[in-house]
mmCIF file of C-alpha atoms in Angstrom:
data_model
loop_
_atom_site.group_PDB
_atom_site.id
_atom_site.type_symbol
_atom_site.label_atom_id
_atom_site.label_comp_id
_atom_site.label_asym_id
_atom_site.label_seq_id
_atom_site.Cartn_x
_atom_site.Cartn_y
_atom_site.Cartn_z
ATOM 1 C CA UNK A 4 -12.081 -5.361 -45.615
ATOM 2 C CA UNK A 5 -14.256 -4.804 -42.589
ATOM 3 C CA UNK A 6 -14.940 -2.055 -40.123
ATOM 4 C CA UNK A 7 -15.153 -4.235 -37.034
ATOM 5 C CA UNK A 8 -13.375 -2.814 -34.001
ATOM 6 C CA UNK A 9 -11.819 -6.227 -33.334
ATOM 7 C CA UNK A 10 -9.653 -5.708 -36.435
ATOM 8 C CA UNK A 11 -8.195 -2.492 -35.049
ATOM 9 C CA UNK A 12 -4.681 -3.019 -33.778
ATOM 10 C CA UNK A 13 -3.671 0.585 -33.136
ATOM 11 C CA UNK A 14 -4.646 2.578 -30.069
ATOM 12 C CA UNK A 15 -4.848 6.306 -29.434
ATOM 13 C CA UNK A 16 -1.509 6.071 -27.652
ATOM 14 C CA UNK A 17 0.092 4.541 -30.754
ATOM 15 C CA UNK A 18 -1.212 7.364 -32.945
ATOM 16 C CA UNK A 19 0.041 9.951 -30.447
ATOM 17 C CA UNK A 20 3.560 8.521 -30.776
ATOM 18 C CA UNK A 21 3.405 9.358 -34.479
ATOM 19 C CA UNK A 22 2.338 12.904 -33.547
ATOM 20 C CA UNK A 23 5.439 13.570 -31.439
ATOM 21 C CA UNK A 24 7.754 12.067 -34.018
ATOM 22 C CA UNK A 25 6.171 14.031 -36.874
ATOM 23 C CA UNK A 26 7.931 17.193 -35.667
ATOM 24 C CA UNK A 27 11.263 15.755 -36.823
ATOM 25 C CA UNK A 28 10.112 14.983 -40.354
ATOM 26 C CA UNK A 29 12.531 17.559 -41.816
ATOM 27 C CA UNK A 30 15.455 16.637 -39.561
ATOM 28 C CA UNK A 31 17.032 14.310 -42.121
ATOM 29 C CA UNK A 32 15.895 16.045 -45.332
ATOM 30 C CA UNK A 33 17.922 14.845 -48.307
ATOM 31 C CA UNK A 34 17.999 15.749 -51.980
ATOM 32 C CA UNK A 35 17.428 12.196 -53.202
ATOM 33 C CA UNK A 36 14.145 11.291 -51.449
ATOM 34 C CA UNK A 37 13.623 14.399 -49.314
ATOM 35 C CA UNK A 38 11.378 13.560 -46.300
ATOM 36 C CA UNK A 39 11.444 9.771 -46.604
ATOM 37 C CA UNK A 40 13.638 9.144 -43.544
ATOM 38 C CA UNK A 41 11.504 11.493 -41.447
ATOM 39 C CA UNK A 42 8.399 9.578 -42.548
ATOM 40 C CA UNK A 43 10.047 6.278 -41.650
ATOM 41 C CA UNK A 44 10.968 7.571 -38.196
ATOM 42 C CA UNK A 45 7.482 8.977 -37.526
ATOM 43 C CA UNK A 46 5.692 5.809 -38.626
ATOM 44 C CA UNK A 47 8.118 3.262 -37.148
ATOM 45 C CA UNK A 48 6.248 2.831 -33.783
ATOM 46 C CA UNK A 49 3.051 1.713 -35.487
ATOM 47 C CA UNK A 50 4.939 -0.356 -38.062
ATOM 48 C CA UNK A 51 6.710 -2.281 -35.297
ATOM 49 C CA UNK A 52 3.364 -2.991 -33.644
ATOM 50 C CA UNK A 53 1.565 -3.964 -36.850
ATOM 51 C CA UNK A 54 4.377 -6.163 -38.188
ATOM 52 C CA UNK A 55 6.044 -8.188 -35.395
ATOM 53 C CA UNK A 56 7.641 -10.388 -38.049
ATOM 54 C CA UNK A 57 11.019 -8.900 -39.011
ATOM 55 C CA UNK A 58 10.585 -9.660 -42.693
ATOM 56 C CA UNK A 59 7.226 -7.895 -42.877
ATOM 57 C CA UNK A 60 8.597 -4.993 -40.826
ATOM 58 C CA UNK A 61 11.513 -4.677 -43.230
ATOM 59 C CA UNK A 62 9.133 -4.597 -46.193
ATOM 60 C CA UNK A 63 7.059 -1.880 -44.494
ATOM 61 C CA UNK A 64 10.126 0.253 -43.727
ATOM 62 C CA UNK A 65 11.348 -0.222 -47.285
ATOM 63 C CA UNK A 66 7.913 0.857 -48.525
ATOM 64 C CA UNK A 67 8.280 4.169 -46.708
ATOM 65 C CA UNK A 68 11.853 4.652 -47.897
ATOM 66 C CA UNK A 69 10.414 5.866 -51.204
ATOM 67 C CA UNK A 70 10.344 9.542 -52.185
ATOM 68 C CA UNK A 71 8.105 11.631 -49.937
ATOM 69 C CA UNK A 72 7.696 15.394 -49.768
ATOM 70 C CA UNK A 73 4.939 17.705 -48.598
ATOM 71 C CA UNK A 74 4.468 20.782 -46.470
ATOM 72 C CA UNK A 75 5.305 19.772 -42.856
ATOM 73 C CA UNK A 76 1.925 20.969 -41.572
ATOM 74 C CA UNK A 77 0.185 18.401 -43.768
ATOM 75 C CA UNK A 78 2.358 15.487 -42.574
ATOM 76 C CA UNK A 79 0.209 14.496 -39.544
ATOM 77 C CA UNK A 80 -2.903 14.154 -41.721
ATOM 78 C CA UNK A 81 -1.025 12.069 -44.291
ATOM 79 C CA UNK A 82 0.545 9.930 -41.558
ATOM 80 C CA UNK A 83 -2.905 9.344 -40.077
ATOM 81 C CA UNK A 84 -4.245 8.046 -43.387
ATOM 82 C CA UNK A 85 -1.083 5.988 -43.860
ATOM 83 C CA UNK A 86 -1.484 4.429 -40.409
ATOM 84 C CA UNK A 87 -5.053 3.426 -41.268
ATOM 85 C CA UNK A 88 -3.918 1.834 -44.534
ATOM 86 C CA UNK A 89 -1.015 0.009 -42.894
ATOM 87 C CA UNK A 90 -3.460 -1.359 -40.322
ATOM 88 C CA UNK A 91 -5.717 -2.600 -43.101
ATOM 89 C CA UNK A 92 -2.731 -4.159 -44.829
ATOM 90 C CA UNK A 93 -1.752 -5.956 -41.620
ATOM 91 C CA UNK A 94 -5.253 -7.361 -41.039
ATOM 92 C CA UNK A 95 -6.543 -7.979 -44.586
ATOM 93 C CA UNK A 96 -4.851 -10.512 -46.850
ATOM 94 C CA UNK A 97 -6.347 -9.051 -50.043
ATOM 95 C CA UNK A 98 -5.066 -5.505 -49.414
ATOM 96 C CA UNK A 99 -2.621 -4.161 -52.018
ATOM 97 C CA UNK A 100 0.304 -2.482 -50.163
ATOM 98 C CA UNK A 101 1.392 -0.708 -53.362
ATOM 99 C CA UNK A 102 -1.528 1.684 -52.969
ATOM 100 C CA UNK A 103 -0.190 3.042 -49.667
ATOM 101 C CA UNK A 104 2.535 5.185 -51.224
ATOM 102 C CA UNK A 105 0.176 6.285 -53.993
ATOM 103 C CA UNK A 106 -2.325 7.606 -51.475
ATOM 104 C CA UNK A 107 0.491 9.055 -49.344
ATOM 105 C CA UNK A 108 1.799 11.090 -52.283
ATOM 106 C CA UNK A 109 -1.607 12.266 -53.517
ATOM 107 C CA UNK A 110 -2.531 14.924 -50.887
ATOM 108 C CA UNK A 111 0.577 16.997 -51.661
ATOM 109 C CA UNK A 112 -1.243 18.606 -54.590
ATOM 110 C CA UNK A 113 -3.886 21.256 -53.930
ATOM 111 C CA UNK A 114 -4.115 20.386 -50.214
ATOM 112 C CA UNK A 115 -0.406 21.002 -49.737
ATOM 113 C CA UNK A 116 -0.620 24.394 -51.413
ATOM 114 C CA UNK A 117 -3.574 25.405 -49.235
ATOM 115 C CA UNK A 118 -1.687 24.416 -46.082
ATOM 116 C CA UNK A 119 1.276 26.527 -47.167
ATOM 117 C CA UNK A 120 -1.070 29.435 -47.857
ATOM 118 C CA UNK A 121 -2.715 29.200 -44.432
ATOM 119 C CA UNK A 122 0.388 28.673 -42.284
ATOM 120 C CA UNK A 123 3.231 30.297 -44.223
ATOM 121 C CA UNK A 124 1.213 32.865 -46.145
ATOM 122 C CA UNK A 125 -1.236 33.943 -43.420
ATOM 123 C CA UNK A 126 -0.504 32.911 -39.829
ATOM 124 C CA UNK A 127 3.263 33.364 -39.928
ATOM 125 C CA UNK A 128 3.216 36.896 -41.458
ATOM 126 C CA UNK A 129 0.438 37.813 -39.037
ATOM 127 C CA UNK A 130 2.513 36.588 -36.088
ATOM 128 C CA UNK A 131 5.543 38.450 -37.371
ATOM 129 C CA UNK A 132 3.542 41.642 -37.806
ATOM 130 C CA UNK A 133 2.201 41.460 -34.269
ATOM 131 C CA UNK A 134 5.701 40.784 -32.923
ATOM 132 C CA UNK A 135 7.172 43.732 -34.849
ATOM 133 C CA UNK A 136 4.344 45.994 -33.662
ATOM 134 C CA UNK A 137 5.009 44.980 -30.041
ATOM 135 C CA UNK A 138 8.730 45.559 -30.497
ATOM 136 C CA UNK A 139 8.291 49.094 -31.829
ATOM 137 C CA UNK A 140 6.372 50.008 -28.674
ATOM 138 C CA UNK A 141 9.140 48.846 -26.371
ATOM 139 C CA UNK A 142 7.799 45.360 -25.624
ATOM 140 C CA UNK A 143 10.475 43.062 -27.090
ATOM 141 C CA UNK A 144 9.838 40.424 -24.401
ATOM 142 C CA UNK A 145 6.288 39.972 -25.687
ATOM 143 C CA UNK A 146 7.291 39.368 -29.287
ATOM 144 C CA UNK A 147 8.192 35.670 -28.874
ATOM 145 C CA UNK A 148 5.059 34.622 -26.902
ATOM 146 C CA UNK A 149 2.779 36.523 -29.245
ATOM 147 C CA UNK A 150 4.460 35.040 -32.291
ATOM 148 C CA UNK A 151 4.089 31.534 -30.829
ATOM 149 C CA UNK A 152 0.419 32.110 -29.975
ATOM 150 C CA UNK A 153 -0.401 33.288 -33.502
ATOM 151 C CA UNK A 154 1.702 30.873 -35.531
ATOM 152 C CA UNK A 155 3.187 27.936 -33.620
ATOM 153 C CA UNK A 156 0.289 27.139 -31.272
ATOM 154 C CA UNK A 157 -2.374 26.730 -34.016
ATOM 155 C CA UNK A 158 0.023 24.527 -35.971
ATOM 156 C CA UNK A 159 0.873 22.242 -33.022
ATOM 157 C CA UNK A 160 -2.713 21.976 -31.783
ATOM 158 C CA UNK A 161 -4.019 21.429 -35.293
ATOM 159 C CA UNK A 162 -1.379 18.771 -36.025
ATOM 160 C CA UNK A 163 -2.739 16.416 -33.371
ATOM 161 C CA UNK A 164 -6.294 16.912 -34.621
ATOM 162 C CA UNK A 165 -5.239 16.382 -38.229
ATOM 163 C CA UNK A 166 -3.398 13.177 -37.310
ATOM 164 C CA UNK A 167 -6.394 11.566 -35.571
ATOM 165 C CA UNK A 168 -8.746 12.912 -38.231
ATOM 166 C CA UNK A 169 -6.603 11.353 -40.964
ATOM 167 C CA UNK A 170 -6.518 8.009 -39.139
ATOM 168 C CA UNK A 171 -10.250 7.890 -38.329
ATOM 169 C CA UNK A 172 -11.442 9.247 -41.674
ATOM 170 C CA UNK A 173 -8.997 6.990 -43.478
ATOM 171 C CA UNK A 174 -10.474 3.886 -41.851
ATOM 172 C CA UNK A 175 -14.056 4.993 -42.535
ATOM 173 C CA UNK A 176 -13.282 5.990 -46.110
ATOM 174 C CA UNK A 177 -11.545 2.689 -46.884
ATOM 175 C CA UNK A 178 -14.446 0.672 -45.513
ATOM 176 C CA UNK A 179 -16.998 2.807 -47.354
ATOM 177 C CA UNK A 180 -15.108 2.483 -50.647
ATOM 178 C CA UNK A 181 -15.080 -1.290 -50.205
ATOM 179 C CA UNK A 182 -18.823 -1.377 -49.599
ATOM 180 C CA UNK A 183 -19.485 0.647 -52.768
ATOM 181 C CA UNK A 184 -17.008 -1.331 -54.845
ATOM 182 C CA UNK A 185 -14.906 1.792 -55.470
ATOM 183 C CA UNK A 186 -11.651 0.709 -53.826
ATOM 184 C CA UNK A 187 -9.797 -0.172 -57.017
ATOM 185 C CA UNK A 188 -10.996 2.965 -58.819
ATOM 186 C CA UNK A 189 -10.103 5.251 -55.923
ATOM 187 C CA UNK A 190 -6.624 3.788 -55.556
ATOM 188 C CA UNK A 191 -6.058 3.957 -59.313
ATOM 189 C CA UNK A 192 -7.044 7.632 -59.243
ATOM 190 C CA UNK A 193 -4.789 8.204 -56.232
ATOM 191 C CA UNK A 194 -1.919 6.559 -58.105
ATOM 192 C CA UNK A 195 -2.478 8.852 -61.087
ATOM 193 C CA UNK A 196 -2.602 11.934 -58.857
ATOM 194 C CA UNK A 197 0.540 10.828 -57.041
ATOM 195 C CA UNK A 198 2.399 10.341 -60.326
ATOM 196 C CA UNK A 199 1.181 13.718 -61.576
ATOM 197 C CA UNK A 200 2.381 15.437 -58.395
ATOM 198 C CA UNK A 201 5.803 13.801 -58.535
ATOM 199 C CA UNK A 202 6.071 14.209 -62.311
ATOM 200 C CA UNK A 203 5.082 17.872 -62.114
ATOM 201 C CA UNK A 204 8.011 18.487 -59.781
ATOM 202 C CA UNK A 205 10.402 17.902 -62.691
ATOM 203 C CA UNK A 206 8.885 20.941 -64.401
ATOM 204 C CA UNK A 207 8.708 23.171 -61.329
ATOM 205 C CA UNK A 208 11.980 22.215 -59.584
ATOM 206 C CA UNK A 209 14.350 21.433 -62.484
ATOM 207 C CA UNK A 210 15.349 24.660 -64.235
ATOM 208 C CA UNK A 211 17.321 24.502 -67.494
ATOM 209 C CA UNK A 212 17.560 27.951 -69.114
ATOM 210 C CA UNK A 213 20.331 28.327 -71.735
ATOM 211 C CA UNK A 214 21.043 31.920 -72.805
ATOM 212 C CA UNK A 215 21.971 30.999 -76.380
ATOM 213 C CA UNK A 216 20.103 33.113 -78.938
ATOM 214 C CA UNK A 217 19.582 32.803 -82.693
ATOM 215 C CA UNK A 218 20.244 36.078 -84.511
ATOM 216 C CA UNK A 219 21.267 39.377 -82.972
ATOM 217 C CA UNK A 220 19.790 42.584 -81.668
ATOM 218 C CA UNK A 221 16.069 42.989 -81.121
ATOM 219 C CA UNK A 222 15.304 40.245 -83.628
ATOM 220 C CA UNK A 223 17.265 37.620 -81.711
ATOM 221 C CA UNK A 224 15.299 34.548 -80.720
ATOM 222 C CA UNK A 225 16.265 32.722 -77.557
ATOM 223 C CA UNK A 226 16.884 29.027 -78.018
ATOM 224 C CA UNK A 227 14.937 28.200 -74.833
ATOM 225 C CA UNK A 228 11.844 29.921 -76.271
ATOM 226 C CA UNK A 229 12.051 27.759 -79.396
ATOM 227 C CA UNK A 230 12.413 24.579 -77.333
ATOM 228 C CA UNK A 231 9.558 25.528 -74.981
ATOM 229 C CA UNK A 232 7.452 26.340 -78.029
ATOM 230 C CA UNK A 233 7.814 22.726 -79.148
ATOM 231 C CA UNK A 234 7.074 21.375 -75.672
ATOM 232 C CA UNK A 235 7.199 23.419 -72.446
ATOM 233 C CA UNK A 236 9.970 22.374 -70.035
ATOM 234 C CA UNK A 237 11.346 19.821 -72.506
ATOM 235 C CA UNK A 238 14.919 20.220 -71.239
ATOM 236 C CA UNK A 239 13.748 19.751 -67.640
ATOM 237 C CA UNK A 240 11.976 16.528 -68.637
ATOM 238 C CA UNK A 241 14.968 15.126 -70.526
ATOM 239 C CA UNK A 242 17.305 16.010 -67.657
ATOM 240 C CA UNK A 243 15.018 14.266 -65.158
ATOM 241 C CA UNK A 244 14.744 11.185 -67.384
ATOM 242 C CA UNK A 245 18.520 11.140 -67.794
ATOM 243 C CA UNK A 246 19.061 11.209 -64.030
ATOM 244 C CA UNK A 247 16.409 8.502 -63.608
ATOM 245 C CA UNK A 248 18.200 6.297 -66.151
ATOM 246 C CA UNK A 249 21.498 6.745 -64.302
ATOM 247 C CA UNK A 250 19.847 5.785 -61.012
ATOM 248 C CA UNK A 251 18.318 2.669 -62.610
ATOM 249 C CA UNK A 252 21.789 1.701 -63.855
ATOM 250 C CA UNK A 253 23.098 1.843 -60.287
ATOM 251 C CA UNK A 254 24.925 5.171 -60.358
ATOM 252 C CA UNK A 255 25.269 6.641 -56.865
ATOM 253 C CA UNK A 256 23.178 9.790 -56.184
ATOM 254 C CA UNK A 257 26.206 11.714 -54.876
ATOM 255 C CA UNK A 258 28.070 10.929 -58.101
ATOM 256 C CA UNK A 259 25.122 12.259 -60.122
ATOM 257 C CA UNK A 260 24.944 15.427 -58.001
ATOM 258 C CA UNK A 261 28.678 16.032 -58.429
ATOM 259 C CA UNK A 262 28.356 15.451 -62.172
ATOM 260 C CA UNK A 263 25.489 17.947 -62.423
ATOM 261 C CA UNK A 264 27.583 20.565 -60.590
ATOM 262 C CA UNK A 265 30.622 20.008 -62.840
ATOM 263 C CA UNK A 266 28.579 20.090 -66.062
ATOM 264 C CA UNK A 267 26.696 23.211 -64.908
ATOM 265 C CA UNK A 268 29.942 25.051 -64.118
ATOM 266 C CA UNK A 269 31.525 24.083 -67.461
ATOM 267 C CA UNK A 270 28.453 25.075 -69.497
ATOM 268 C CA UNK A 271 28.241 28.372 -67.635
ATOM 269 C CA UNK A 272 31.936 29.047 -68.271
ATOM 270 C CA UNK A 273 31.514 28.639 -72.045
ATOM 271 C CA UNK A 274 28.406 30.824 -72.088
ATOM 272 C CA UNK A 275 25.625 28.273 -72.496
ATOM 273 C CA UNK A 276 23.978 29.341 -69.222
#
């Protein structure tokens, strides 16, 4: 892996194409792999340039068909890093393409939460407050421009900067890691973080709370408390593993979703939930 400019295949114009397409990352959100199709669409211009061979292009598109989810404001930064890694993969024979998705999934941890806090928890309420204040004083026409200036404009302007920053810092970081002999360790750590982020979603997004209780009155003990006392979110883990096993056996996602709905309704009807 080298840092020579002659190995750079992507131009500023190519990166800008990813910027414009990144706004549609949520347009095809799905419950199976969430933002994966949006990521494919945003990255496809650079993938077509980096991989003129149809077989290699197909492998790259398949690589980005994997599960992907983050706060939309963080997408440009992640896409920038991804573009840098895809460029390295296209120019270096010894590059491991399996690390690309690991690194792509990693930043959705603490960084994703901070982005949500800044944009959704700070700028957006601030913009809404200013708009409401303007509206109460008889200036409804000013509410939209002021809201855009306080919330939308910083996001759009920052997205372009984050995209180029991710691409440039990604290239420099990869070359520096190679010089220090840390590439394998960094990517292994990124893989672990990515798995932790995705694995933690089974605990935070899968909710299984049966209302069955042992005993009666004030002394009754809820079954879910007993199960969580053995291992927190055990039912969520087993449910996730069960769905994963069905997917590995070739069961269609829509069939699994329909089955979950039917089972949930039946268990609720008999008083389990």
